[in-house]
Amino acid sequence: PQPLRLNSRPVLVVEDNPVNQEVMKESLAQLGYRAHVVDNGQMAVDALLAKAYPLVFMDCQMPVLDGYAAARAIRQRESGGPAHVPIIAVTAHAFEGEREKVLAAGMDDYIMKPIKQAALLDALQRWWPQSAAEDAAAPASAAYAEPARRRSSRPPSIEEGPSNAVVSVFLRIVPEQIRELEQAIT
């Protein structure tokens, strides 16, 4: 199999949970994509004002500005000129009507947590923008966003178990979360 080629433009990942951030970064890296991670919806709006990203993965439940409000703000800004950036909702909510809610907020698609590598790959295949200039700049041996499953019979997967980085982040944040839970109980 051919090695994965990092895409030159990073995907914007909007996620407030450090463990989920690491999982998304690793999952995207395993598929040949780089992630620029921000912690909340306001930071996403600001990031998109500063730089054009080809794709956004947006958590829905976050502090400061949730994913729904951030998507609406991004769409409102786009109505004044910039190109439409695909926004994929990433949520643990499996409630009836959730897909309609994210679409009504201006997001383009919806994937469920915990993230499955196949769902992430499908979203990237559907929404990653390609242009003739990018295709021409890509080496002949690998298409710009060539799916991992075409290069290998079995792409690497974060689903096989957490990496040392994910475990490290988890172990770093859990003690504080336990303290917060104990305080809330008392």
mmCIF file of C-alpha atoms in Angstrom, residues 4-186:
data_model
loop_
_atom_site.group_PDB
_atom_site.id
_atom_site.type_symbol
_atom_site.label_atom_id
_atom_site.label_comp_id
_atom_site.label_asym_id
_atom_site.label_seq_id
_atom_site.Cartn_x
_atom_site.Cartn_y
_atom_site.Cartn_z
ATOM 1 C CA LEU A 4 -0.761 8.247 3.413
ATOM 2 C CA ARG A 5 -0.099 11.734 2.112
ATOM 3 C CA LEU A 6 -0.903 14.589 4.448
ATOM 4 C CA ASN A 7 -3.242 17.040 2.827
ATOM 5 C CA SER A 8 -1.802 20.524 2.654
ATOM 6 C CA ARG A 9 -4.834 22.208 4.220
ATOM 7 C CA PRO A 10 -5.966 21.290 7.727
ATOM 8 C CA VAL A 11 -9.497 20.398 8.688
ATOM 9 C CA LEU A 12 -10.984 22.574 11.449
ATOM 10 C CA VAL A 13 -12.103 20.468 14.417
ATOM 11 C CA VAL A 14 -14.311 22.217 16.975
ATOM 12 C CA GLU A 15 -14.457 20.192 20.181
ATOM 13 C CA ASP A 16 -14.283 21.159 23.842
ATOM 14 C CA ASN A 17 -13.304 17.777 25.316
ATOM 15 C CA PRO A 18 -9.514 17.177 25.268
ATOM 16 C CA VAL A 19 -9.880 13.399 24.868
ATOM 17 C CA ASN A 20 -12.267 13.821 21.936
ATOM 18 C CA GLN A 21 -9.881 16.387 20.437
ATOM 19 C CA GLU A 22 -7.035 13.877 20.528
ATOM 20 C CA VAL A 23 -9.227 11.114 19.093
ATOM 21 C CA MET A 24 -10.281 13.352 16.188
ATOM 22 C CA LYS A 25 -6.689 14.460 15.522
ATOM 23 C CA GLU A 26 -5.482 10.861 15.451
ATOM 24 C CA SER A 27 -8.424 9.589 13.422
ATOM 25 C CA LEU A 28 -7.905 12.289 10.804
ATOM 26 C CA ALA A 29 -4.141 11.724 10.760
ATOM 27 C CA GLN A 30 -4.681 8.025 10.149
ATOM 28 C CA LEU A 31 -6.651 8.990 7.043
ATOM 29 C CA GLY A 32 -4.026 11.480 5.856
ATOM 30 C CA TYR A 33 -5.585 14.715 7.102
ATOM 31 C CA ARG A 34 -4.283 17.337 9.519
ATOM 32 C CA ALA A 35 -6.513 18.834 12.194
ATOM 33 C CA HIS A 36 -6.514 22.352 13.569
ATOM 34 C CA VAL A 37 -8.428 22.092 16.848
ATOM 35 C CA VAL A 38 -10.318 24.843 18.659
ATOM 36 C CA ASP A 39 -12.250 24.533 21.934
ATOM 37 C CA ASN A 40 -15.613 26.157 21.229
ATOM 38 C CA GLY A 41 -17.920 27.636 18.627
ATOM 39 C CA GLN A 42 -16.747 31.218 19.070
ATOM 40 C CA MET A 43 -13.176 30.114 18.429
ATOM 41 C CA ALA A 44 -14.423 28.355 15.274
ATOM 42 C CA VAL A 45 -16.097 31.514 13.986
ATOM 43 C CA ASP A 46 -12.901 33.472 14.726
ATOM 44 C CA ALA A 47 -10.705 30.806 13.081
ATOM 45 C CA LEU A 48 -12.811 30.912 9.919
ATOM 46 C CA LEU A 49 -12.525 34.704 9.839
ATOM 47 C CA ALA A 50 -8.735 34.388 9.972
ATOM 48 C CA LYS A 51 -8.277 31.457 7.572
ATOM 49 C CA ALA A 52 -10.206 29.486 4.980
ATOM 50 C CA TYR A 53 -10.652 25.857 5.989
ATOM 51 C CA PRO A 54 -11.942 23.319 3.464
ATOM 52 C CA LEU A 55 -14.030 21.431 6.036
ATOM 53 C CA VAL A 56 -15.244 21.779 9.644
ATOM 54 C CA PHE A 57 -16.104 19.019 12.125
ATOM 55 C CA MET A 58 -18.295 20.716 14.753
ATOM 56 C CA ASP A 59 -19.262 19.354 18.152
ATOM 57 C CA CYS A 60 -22.770 20.480 19.040
ATOM 58 C CA GLN A 61 -22.593 20.830 22.839
ATOM 59 C CA MET A 62 -19.853 23.271 23.876
ATOM 60 C CA PRO A 63 -19.386 26.201 26.229
ATOM 61 C CA VAL A 64 -19.191 29.838 25.101
ATOM 62 C CA LEU A 65 -20.957 29.235 21.766
ATOM 63 C CA ASP A 66 -22.431 25.831 20.955
ATOM 64 C CA GLY A 67 -22.143 24.185 17.554
ATOM 65 C CA TYR A 68 -25.641 25.159 16.434
ATOM 66 C CA ALA A 69 -25.084 28.865 17.129
ATOM 67 C CA ALA A 70 -21.595 28.732 15.631
ATOM 68 C CA ALA A 71 -22.932 27.162 12.424
ATOM 69 C CA ARG A 72 -25.625 29.854 12.170
ATOM 70 C CA ALA A 73 -22.975 32.583 12.658
ATOM 71 C CA ILE A 74 -20.727 31.032 10.015
ATOM 72 C CA ARG A 75 -23.612 30.764 7.530
ATOM 73 C CA GLN A 76 -24.633 34.363 8.226
ATOM 74 C CA ARG A 77 -21.079 35.503 7.482
ATOM 75 C CA GLU A 78 -20.994 33.424 4.299
ATOM 76 C CA SER A 79 -24.096 35.155 2.973
ATOM 77 C CA GLY A 80 -21.874 38.200 2.506
ATOM 78 C CA GLY A 81 -19.439 36.528 0.153
ATOM 79 C CA PRO A 82 -17.032 33.799 1.272
ATOM 80 C CA ALA A 83 -17.485 30.374 -0.223
ATOM 81 C CA HIS A 84 -19.622 27.804 1.568
ATOM 82 C CA VAL A 85 -17.513 25.693 3.942
ATOM 83 C CA PRO A 86 -18.973 22.241 4.670
ATOM 84 C CA ILE A 87 -19.744 21.783 8.385
ATOM 85 C CA ILE A 88 -20.177 18.249 9.714
ATOM 86 C CA ALA A 89 -21.912 17.980 13.078
ATOM 87 C CA VAL A 90 -20.230 15.566 15.489
ATOM 88 C CA THR A 91 -22.555 14.655 18.320
ATOM 89 C CA ALA A 92 -23.401 11.963 20.826
ATOM 90 C CA HIS A 93 -27.093 12.897 20.586
ATOM 91 C CA ALA A 94 -29.032 10.116 18.925
ATOM 92 C CA PHE A 95 -32.387 11.716 19.587
ATOM 93 C CA GLU A 96 -35.093 11.681 16.956
ATOM 94 C CA GLY A 97 -34.923 14.924 15.036
ATOM 95 C CA GLU A 98 -31.242 15.606 15.791
ATOM 96 C CA ARG A 99 -30.241 15.369 12.134
ATOM 97 C CA GLU A 100 -32.948 17.874 11.222
ATOM 98 C CA LYS A 101 -31.784 20.166 14.043
ATOM 99 C CA VAL A 102 -28.174 20.262 12.808
ATOM 100 C CA LEU A 103 -29.294 20.790 9.209
ATOM 101 C CA ALA A 104 -31.617 23.614 10.297
ATOM 102 C CA ALA A 105 -28.672 25.273 12.060
ATOM 103 C CA GLY A 106 -26.813 25.326 8.734
ATOM 104 C CA MET A 107 -24.614 22.269 9.080
ATOM 105 C CA ASP A 108 -24.292 20.016 6.036
ATOM 106 C CA ASP A 109 -24.022 16.574 7.573
ATOM 107 C CA TYR A 110 -24.001 14.674 10.831
ATOM 108 C CA ILE A 111 -21.882 11.886 12.322
ATOM 109 C CA MET A 112 -22.300 10.212 15.679
ATOM 110 C CA LYS A 113 -19.932 9.865 18.613
ATOM 111 C CA PRO A 114 -18.119 7.722 19.347
ATOM 112 C CA ILE A 115 -16.525 8.372 15.983
ATOM 113 C CA LYS A 116 -16.226 5.355 13.742
ATOM 114 C CA GLN A 117 -13.381 5.462 11.226
ATOM 115 C CA ALA A 118 -15.741 4.429 8.409
ATOM 116 C CA ALA A 119 -18.164 7.294 9.182
ATOM 117 C CA LEU A 120 -15.304 9.787 9.295
ATOM 118 C CA LEU A 121 -13.923 8.517 5.999
ATOM 119 C CA ASP A 122 -17.376 8.657 4.371
ATOM 120 C CA ALA A 123 -17.826 12.281 5.515
ATOM 121 C CA LEU A 124 -14.397 13.226 4.175
ATOM 122 C CA GLN A 125 -15.163 11.587 0.838
ATOM 123 C CA ARG A 126 -18.513 13.393 0.568
ATOM 124 C CA TRP A 127 -17.411 16.839 1.658
ATOM 125 C CA TRP A 128 -13.673 17.371 1.055
ATOM 126 C CA PRO A 129 -13.475 19.990 -1.727
ATOM 127 C CA GLN A 130 -11.201 19.293 -4.658
ATOM 128 C CA SER A 131 -9.973 21.667 -7.293
ATOM 129 C CA ALA A 132 -8.035 21.142 -10.471
ATOM 130 C CA ALA A 133 -5.073 23.092 -9.035
ATOM 131 C CA GLU A 134 -4.895 20.828 -5.991
ATOM 132 C CA ASP A 135 -5.205 17.699 -8.105
ATOM 133 C CA ALA A 136 -2.400 18.917 -10.388
ATOM 134 C CA ALA A 137 -0.193 19.653 -7.364
ATOM 135 C CA ALA A 138 -0.683 16.154 -5.924
ATOM 136 C CA PRO A 139 1.878 13.497 -6.802
ATOM 137 C CA ALA A 140 0.752 11.146 -9.550
ATOM 138 C CA SER A 141 1.075 8.227 -7.131
ATOM 139 C CA ALA A 142 -1.602 9.526 -4.765
ATOM 140 C CA ALA A 143 -4.766 11.518 -5.430
ATOM 141 C CA TYR A 144 -5.259 14.616 -3.273
ATOM 142 C CA ALA A 145 -7.784 13.100 -0.909
ATOM 143 C CA GLU A 146 -7.588 9.499 -1.980
ATOM 144 C CA PRO A 147 -9.500 7.369 0.498
ATOM 145 C CA ALA A 148 -7.401 5.090 2.673
ATOM 146 C CA ARG A 149 -9.523 2.069 1.775
ATOM 147 C CA ARG A 150 -8.389 2.343 -1.873
ATOM 148 C CA ARG A 151 -4.733 2.241 -0.804
ATOM 149 C CA SER A 152 -5.024 -0.574 1.678
ATOM 150 C CA SER A 153 -7.385 -3.432 2.234
ATOM 151 C CA ARG A 154 -7.685 -2.356 5.868
ATOM 152 C CA PRO A 155 -6.933 1.241 6.940
ATOM 153 C CA PRO A 156 -5.510 1.833 10.402
ATOM 154 C CA SER A 157 -8.190 2.600 12.945
ATOM 155 C CA ILE A 158 -8.369 4.333 16.287
ATOM 156 C CA GLU A 159 -11.173 1.890 17.076
ATOM 157 C CA GLU A 160 -8.546 -0.784 17.742
ATOM 158 C CA GLY A 161 -7.799 0.936 21.032
ATOM 159 C CA PRO A 162 -6.662 4.262 22.376
ATOM 160 C CA SER A 163 -3.169 5.480 21.627
ATOM 161 C CA ASN A 164 -0.715 6.527 24.298
ATOM 162 C CA ALA A 165 -1.558 10.166 23.525
ATOM 163 C CA VAL A 166 -5.304 9.607 24.069
ATOM 164 C CA VAL A 167 -4.663 7.707 27.312
ATOM 165 C CA SER A 168 -2.276 10.431 28.485
ATOM 166 C CA VAL A 169 -4.853 13.173 27.895
ATOM 167 C CA PHE A 170 -7.522 11.073 29.609
ATOM 168 C CA LEU A 171 -5.334 10.483 32.676
ATOM 169 C CA ARG A 172 -4.460 14.183 32.826
ATOM 170 C CA ILE A 173 -8.071 15.443 32.834
ATOM 171 C CA VAL A 174 -9.906 12.738 34.806
ATOM 172 C CA PRO A 175 -8.628 13.727 38.300
ATOM 173 C CA GLU A 176 -9.971 17.266 37.828
ATOM 174 C CA GLN A 177 -13.293 15.930 36.540
ATOM 175 C CA ILE A 178 -13.570 13.659 39.589
ATOM 176 C CA ARG A 179 -12.882 16.654 41.881
ATOM 177 C CA GLU A 180 -15.591 18.639 40.098
ATOM 178 C CA LEU A 181 -18.056 15.763 40.491
ATOM 179 C CA GLU A 182 -17.239 15.426 44.193
ATOM 180 C CA GLN A 183 -17.774 19.168 44.677
ATOM 181 C CA ALA A 184 -21.076 19.009 42.829
ATOM 182 C CA ILE A 185 -22.237 16.092 44.999
ATOM 183 C CA THR A 186 -21.395 17.920 48.242
#
